[in-house]
């Protein structure tokens, strides 16, 4: 039986350098539960290292955690990658690390990149420049995501920085995004009107949360049978009654 499932598919943890240190696995799970979310996606910048901890922390809250990464292209375009398994996200992470801009994170400038467990205990720090770009083009990133069975989403297309439109001026026809994301600053209805030339893509809204109080502030309702990645893929494609509710 199909029913409505509330989802926020773009949430950062304390691993992202621009994120609050309060964005720890347990606190994220607790806040998502308070906001009535059944699915969240963990999408740290260029890394998947805190996904498993958030997944474990969410088990008692009956929240499904979709493994994800927000990947920065050579054009400085952000693309959200969502995967069925942590294993797939870590495989793509390895490709990202091999193509990441060289250098070490400046913790005073960008912030700490905290590796945490499900009990919110600090287990270490990622010293890579996660805030930097990779050597991969947007198209190469999309192809890589699809090779691992993932969903490729153009991040916050209405933002004036790090979006496909802000960086390139338009969305090239050859880019096979699975969806376009808008920020919490627009409604889906407004996005359909503003970006009607891209109506071939499904639109989603996410919070892009870097702080606890914004979790769920941008979200989508999905018509699905259960909160799973398989059902999510069908909803994006509008298959078998599954759909994004607009």
mmCIF file of C-alpha atoms in Angstrom:
data_model
loop_
_atom_site.group_PDB
_atom_site.id
_atom_site.type_symbol
_atom_site.label_atom_id
_atom_site.label_comp_id
_atom_site.label_asym_id
_atom_site.label_seq_id
_atom_site.Cartn_x
_atom_site.Cartn_y
_atom_site.Cartn_z
ATOM 1 C CA UNK A 1 0.000 0.000 0.000
ATOM 2 C CA UNK A 2 1.300 3.430 -0.937
ATOM 3 C CA UNK A 3 1.428 6.229 1.605
ATOM 4 C CA UNK A 4 3.011 9.662 2.111
ATOM 5 C CA UNK A 5 6.572 9.754 3.436
ATOM 6 C CA UNK A 6 8.258 12.974 4.556
ATOM 7 C CA UNK A 7 11.901 13.325 3.486
ATOM 8 C CA UNK A 8 14.826 15.727 3.718
ATOM 9 C CA UNK A 9 17.484 14.643 1.234
ATOM 10 C CA UNK A 10 20.282 17.136 1.917
ATOM 11 C CA UNK A 11 21.715 17.223 5.452
ATOM 12 C CA UNK A 12 25.304 17.872 6.507
ATOM 13 C CA UNK A 13 27.036 16.559 9.622
ATOM 14 C CA UNK A 14 29.903 17.964 11.663
ATOM 15 C CA UNK A 15 32.205 16.441 9.040
ATOM 16 C CA UNK A 16 31.381 19.255 6.611
ATOM 17 C CA UNK A 17 33.706 22.177 7.384
ATOM 18 C CA UNK A 18 30.931 24.777 7.079
ATOM 19 C CA UNK A 19 28.605 22.850 9.399
ATOM 20 C CA UNK A 20 27.883 23.441 13.074
ATOM 21 C CA UNK A 21 29.653 21.110 15.480
ATOM 22 C CA UNK A 22 26.183 20.402 16.905
ATOM 23 C CA UNK A 23 25.440 18.411 13.738
ATOM 24 C CA UNK A 24 26.442 15.149 15.364
ATOM 25 C CA UNK A 25 24.843 11.799 14.474
ATOM 26 C CA UNK A 26 22.665 11.445 17.576
ATOM 27 C CA UNK A 27 21.490 15.054 17.525
ATOM 28 C CA UNK A 28 20.647 14.864 13.827
ATOM 29 C CA UNK A 29 18.588 11.701 14.393
ATOM 30 C CA UNK A 30 16.761 13.253 17.345
ATOM 31 C CA UNK A 31 15.982 16.459 15.456
ATOM 32 C CA UNK A 32 14.828 14.589 12.347
ATOM 33 C CA UNK A 33 12.482 12.542 14.522
ATOM 34 C CA UNK A 34 11.064 15.707 16.117
ATOM 35 C CA UNK A 35 10.422 17.116 12.644
ATOM 36 C CA UNK A 36 8.500 14.000 11.587
ATOM 37 C CA UNK A 37 10.959 12.902 8.913
ATOM 38 C CA UNK A 38 10.951 9.262 7.822
ATOM 39 C CA UNK A 39 13.872 9.574 5.388
ATOM 40 C CA UNK A 40 16.977 11.738 5.610
ATOM 41 C CA UNK A 41 20.039 11.781 3.387
ATOM 42 C CA UNK A 42 23.476 12.493 4.829
ATOM 43 C CA UNK A 43 25.314 14.547 2.207
ATOM 44 C CA UNK A 44 28.608 15.876 3.518
ATOM 45 C CA UNK A 45 30.976 17.759 1.251
ATOM 46 C CA UNK A 46 33.120 15.325 -0.755
ATOM 47 C CA UNK A 47 32.996 12.629 1.957
ATOM 48 C CA UNK A 48 30.789 9.776 3.176
ATOM 49 C CA UNK A 49 32.599 9.011 6.410
ATOM 50 C CA UNK A 50 29.854 9.927 8.913
ATOM 51 C CA UNK A 51 26.977 8.143 7.157
ATOM 52 C CA UNK A 52 27.226 4.869 9.038
ATOM 53 C CA UNK A 53 27.243 6.680 12.393
ATOM 54 C CA UNK A 54 24.064 8.615 11.530
ATOM 55 C CA UNK A 55 22.447 5.398 10.299
ATOM 56 C CA UNK A 56 23.153 3.644 13.585
ATOM 57 C CA UNK A 57 21.997 6.655 15.603
ATOM 58 C CA UNK A 58 18.737 6.740 13.631
ATOM 59 C CA UNK A 59 17.777 3.106 14.195
ATOM 60 C CA UNK A 60 15.879 3.804 17.437
ATOM 61 C CA UNK A 61 13.996 6.646 15.761
ATOM 62 C CA UNK A 62 12.721 4.538 12.854
ATOM 63 C CA UNK A 63 14.377 6.849 10.342
ATOM 64 C CA UNK A 64 15.841 5.573 7.070
ATOM 65 C CA UNK A 65 19.191 7.162 6.244
ATOM 66 C CA UNK A 66 20.095 7.392 2.562
ATOM 67 C CA UNK A 67 23.889 7.429 1.999
ATOM 68 C CA UNK A 68 24.921 10.522 0.098
ATOM 69 C CA UNK A 69 27.702 12.952 -0.783
ATOM 70 C CA UNK A 70 27.628 16.540 -2.016
ATOM 71 C CA UNK A 71 30.338 16.507 -4.670
ATOM 72 C CA UNK A 72 32.063 19.634 -5.992
ATOM 73 C CA UNK A 73 33.030 19.538 -9.659
ATOM 74 C CA UNK A 74 35.960 21.205 -11.391
ATOM 75 C CA UNK A 75 33.492 23.944 -12.414
ATOM 76 C CA UNK A 76 32.630 24.363 -8.695
ATOM 77 C CA UNK A 77 29.147 22.979 -9.227
ATOM 78 C CA UNK A 78 27.599 21.043 -6.351
ATOM 79 C CA UNK A 79 25.899 17.736 -7.190
ATOM 80 C CA UNK A 80 24.117 15.580 -4.624
ATOM 81 C CA UNK A 81 24.808 11.875 -5.002
ATOM 82 C CA UNK A 82 22.450 9.403 -3.292
ATOM 83 C CA UNK A 83 23.159 5.679 -3.064
ATOM 84 C CA UNK A 84 21.514 2.457 -1.963
ATOM 85 C CA UNK A 85 24.362 1.385 0.324
ATOM 86 C CA UNK A 86 27.150 2.835 2.426
ATOM 87 C CA UNK A 87 29.508 0.606 0.454
ATOM 88 C CA UNK A 88 28.588 2.359 -2.799
ATOM 89 C CA UNK A 89 28.994 5.793 -1.240
ATOM 90 C CA UNK A 90 32.433 4.858 0.102
ATOM 91 C CA UNK A 91 33.472 3.561 -3.324
ATOM 92 C CA UNK A 92 32.583 6.914 -4.853
ATOM 93 C CA UNK A 93 34.292 8.666 -1.939
ATOM 94 C CA UNK A 94 37.535 6.922 -2.911
ATOM 95 C CA UNK A 95 37.208 8.326 -6.435
ATOM 96 C CA UNK A 96 36.565 11.786 -4.987
ATOM 97 C CA UNK A 97 39.578 11.609 -2.656
ATOM 98 C CA UNK A 98 41.776 10.607 -5.612
ATOM 99 C CA UNK A 99 40.577 13.676 -7.512
ATOM 100 C CA UNK A 100 40.248 16.194 -4.685
ATOM 101 C CA UNK A 101 42.102 19.484 -4.791
ATOM 102 C CA UNK A 102 45.438 19.004 -2.996
ATOM 103 C CA UNK A 103 46.135 20.655 0.324
ATOM 104 C CA UNK A 104 45.111 20.364 3.948
ATOM 105 C CA UNK A 105 42.020 21.833 5.571
ATOM 106 C CA UNK A 106 42.605 25.179 7.265
ATOM 107 C CA UNK A 107 40.615 24.543 10.437
ATOM 108 C CA UNK A 108 40.771 28.181 11.545
ATOM 109 C CA UNK A 109 39.327 29.369 8.219
ATOM 110 C CA UNK A 110 36.970 26.573 7.127
ATOM 111 C CA UNK A 111 36.244 24.847 10.446
ATOM 112 C CA UNK A 112 36.797 21.373 11.875
ATOM 113 C CA UNK A 113 35.929 18.251 9.896
ATOM 114 C CA UNK A 114 34.841 15.899 12.664
ATOM 115 C CA UNK A 115 34.596 12.117 12.359
ATOM 116 C CA UNK A 116 32.033 10.902 14.882
ATOM 117 C CA UNK A 117 30.461 7.641 15.985
ATOM 118 C CA UNK A 118 26.787 6.997 16.699
ATOM 119 C CA UNK A 119 27.251 8.033 20.352
ATOM 120 C CA UNK A 120 28.510 11.483 19.281
ATOM 121 C CA UNK A 121 32.027 10.636 20.373
ATOM 122 C CA UNK A 122 34.803 12.233 18.318
ATOM 123 C CA UNK A 123 36.863 9.564 16.582
ATOM 124 C CA UNK A 124 39.149 11.835 14.582
ATOM 125 C CA UNK A 125 39.363 14.599 12.027
ATOM 126 C CA UNK A 126 39.502 14.545 8.245
ATOM 127 C CA UNK A 127 42.436 16.740 7.203
ATOM 128 C CA UNK A 128 41.640 16.799 3.476
ATOM 129 C CA UNK A 129 40.397 19.969 1.807
ATOM 130 C CA UNK A 130 36.764 18.868 1.699
ATOM 131 C CA UNK A 131 35.634 22.417 0.937
ATOM 132 C CA UNK A 132 37.620 22.341 -2.283
ATOM 133 C CA UNK A 133 36.740 21.212 -5.781
ATOM 134 C CA UNK A 134 37.582 17.923 -7.453
ATOM 135 C CA UNK A 135 39.222 17.516 -10.858
ATOM 136 C CA UNK A 136 36.026 15.849 -12.108
ATOM 137 C CA UNK A 137 33.632 17.688 -14.407
ATOM 138 C CA UNK A 138 29.905 17.751 -13.648
ATOM 139 C CA UNK A 139 29.296 15.236 -16.417
ATOM 140 C CA UNK A 140 32.025 12.911 -15.103
ATOM 141 C CA UNK A 141 30.462 13.107 -11.632
ATOM 142 C CA UNK A 142 26.992 12.246 -12.946
ATOM 143 C CA UNK A 143 28.373 9.306 -14.933
ATOM 144 C CA UNK A 144 30.253 8.030 -11.867
ATOM 145 C CA UNK A 145 27.149 8.288 -9.670
ATOM 146 C CA UNK A 146 25.114 6.311 -12.211
ATOM 147 C CA UNK A 147 27.840 3.665 -12.508
ATOM 148 C CA UNK A 148 27.221 2.918 -8.840
ATOM 149 C CA UNK A 149 23.442 2.868 -9.242
ATOM 150 C CA UNK A 150 22.980 6.245 -7.579
ATOM 151 C CA UNK A 151 20.802 9.284 -8.115
ATOM 152 C CA UNK A 152 22.439 12.520 -9.312
ATOM 153 C CA UNK A 153 20.702 15.721 -8.216
ATOM 154 C CA UNK A 154 21.680 19.253 -9.215
ATOM 155 C CA UNK A 155 22.029 20.991 -5.837
ATOM 156 C CA UNK A 156 20.209 24.225 -4.891
ATOM 157 C CA UNK A 157 19.803 25.479 -8.472
ATOM 158 C CA UNK A 158 18.297 28.771 -7.223
ATOM 159 C CA UNK A 159 21.410 29.764 -5.280
ATOM 160 C CA UNK A 160 23.841 32.399 -6.552
ATOM 161 C CA UNK A 161 26.884 30.216 -5.912
ATOM 162 C CA UNK A 162 27.921 26.581 -6.395
ATOM 163 C CA UNK A 163 24.852 25.695 -8.453
ATOM 164 C CA UNK A 164 24.787 24.451 -12.034
ATOM 165 C CA UNK A 165 22.993 27.613 -13.178
ATOM 166 C CA UNK A 166 25.172 30.082 -11.239
ATOM 167 C CA UNK A 167 28.361 28.466 -12.526
ATOM 168 C CA UNK A 168 27.426 27.586 -16.129
ATOM 169 C CA UNK A 169 24.463 29.887 -16.720
ATOM 170 C CA UNK A 170 22.197 27.016 -17.820
ATOM 171 C CA UNK A 171 21.785 23.242 -17.626
ATOM 172 C CA UNK A 172 23.345 21.608 -20.707
ATOM 173 C CA UNK A 173 21.091 19.078 -22.437
ATOM 174 C CA UNK A 174 23.673 16.296 -22.149
ATOM 175 C CA UNK A 175 23.687 16.350 -18.338
ATOM 176 C CA UNK A 176 21.521 13.460 -17.167
ATOM 177 C CA UNK A 177 20.468 14.667 -13.734
ATOM 178 C CA UNK A 178 17.799 12.600 -12.011
ATOM 179 C CA UNK A 179 16.315 15.674 -10.333
ATOM 180 C CA UNK A 180 16.865 19.358 -9.647
ATOM 181 C CA UNK A 181 16.937 20.605 -6.075
ATOM 182 C CA UNK A 182 15.696 23.985 -4.929
ATOM 183 C CA UNK A 183 16.532 25.556 -1.595
ATOM 184 C CA UNK A 184 14.093 26.247 1.186
ATOM 185 C CA UNK A 185 13.886 29.857 -0.103
ATOM 186 C CA UNK A 186 11.502 28.856 -2.914
ATOM 187 C CA UNK A 187 8.359 26.762 -3.030
ATOM 188 C CA UNK A 188 8.058 23.981 -5.578
ATOM 189 C CA UNK A 189 5.265 25.931 -7.281
ATOM 190 C CA UNK A 190 7.540 28.973 -7.626
ATOM 191 C CA UNK A 191 10.355 26.768 -8.943
ATOM 192 C CA UNK A 192 8.139 25.237 -11.644
ATOM 193 C CA UNK A 193 7.322 28.746 -12.851
ATOM 194 C CA UNK A 194 10.833 30.191 -12.590
ATOM 195 C CA UNK A 195 12.563 27.207 -14.193
ATOM 196 C CA UNK A 196 9.866 26.007 -16.590
ATOM 197 C CA UNK A 197 12.477 25.427 -19.318
ATOM 198 C CA UNK A 198 13.728 22.535 -17.183
ATOM 199 C CA UNK A 199 10.355 20.858 -16.721
ATOM 200 C CA UNK A 200 11.817 17.634 -18.135
ATOM 201 C CA UNK A 201 13.389 17.093 -14.711
ATOM 202 C CA UNK A 202 11.587 16.323 -11.459
ATOM 203 C CA UNK A 203 12.049 18.996 -8.774
ATOM 204 C CA UNK A 204 12.720 18.388 -5.099
ATOM 205 C CA UNK A 205 13.205 20.682 -2.133
ATOM 206 C CA UNK A 206 15.688 20.031 0.672
ATOM 207 C CA UNK A 207 16.958 21.918 3.703
ATOM 208 C CA UNK A 208 20.715 21.784 2.969
ATOM 209 C CA UNK A 209 20.989 21.867 6.745
ATOM 210 C CA UNK A 210 24.252 22.842 8.364
ATOM 211 C CA UNK A 211 22.536 23.560 11.704
ATOM 212 C CA UNK A 212 20.090 21.507 13.755
ATOM 213 C CA UNK A 213 17.242 24.017 13.709
ATOM 214 C CA UNK A 214 17.013 23.983 9.899
ATOM 215 C CA UNK A 215 16.611 20.213 9.512
ATOM 216 C CA UNK A 216 13.310 19.623 7.732
ATOM 217 C CA UNK A 217 12.898 23.302 6.832
ATOM 218 C CA UNK A 218 13.040 22.205 3.220
ATOM 219 C CA UNK A 219 11.550 18.788 2.536
ATOM 220 C CA UNK A 220 9.459 16.778 0.124
ATOM 221 C CA UNK A 221 6.563 14.414 0.528
ATOM 222 C CA UNK A 222 6.861 11.209 -1.443
ATOM 223 C CA UNK A 223 4.184 8.689 -2.330
ATOM 224 C CA UNK A 224 5.881 5.346 -1.700
ATOM 225 C CA UNK A 225 5.305 1.907 -0.252
ATOM 226 C CA UNK A 226 8.155 2.099 2.237
ATOM 227 C CA UNK A 227 11.070 4.421 3.120
ATOM 228 C CA UNK A 228 13.803 2.841 0.998
ATOM 229 C CA UNK A 229 16.230 3.825 -1.751
ATOM 230 C CA UNK A 230 14.533 1.483 -4.217
ATOM 231 C CA UNK A 231 11.202 3.211 -3.618
ATOM 232 C CA UNK A 232 12.898 6.617 -3.809
ATOM 233 C CA UNK A 233 14.261 5.848 -7.286
ATOM 234 C CA UNK A 234 10.785 4.856 -8.454
ATOM 235 C CA UNK A 235 9.286 8.035 -6.979
ATOM 236 C CA UNK A 236 11.826 10.162 -8.860
ATOM 237 C CA UNK A 237 10.826 8.393 -12.087
ATOM 238 C CA UNK A 238 7.099 8.424 -11.295
ATOM 239 C CA UNK A 239 6.818 4.649 -11.620
ATOM 240 C CA UNK A 240 4.072 2.325 -10.320
ATOM 241 C CA UNK A 241 2.210 5.085 -8.510
ATOM 242 C CA UNK A 242 5.281 6.291 -6.683
ATOM 243 C CA UNK A 243 5.824 10.015 -7.076
ATOM 244 C CA UNK A 244 7.038 13.293 -5.653
ATOM 245 C CA UNK A 245 3.991 15.059 -4.241
ATOM 246 C CA UNK A 246 3.884 18.649 -5.502
#
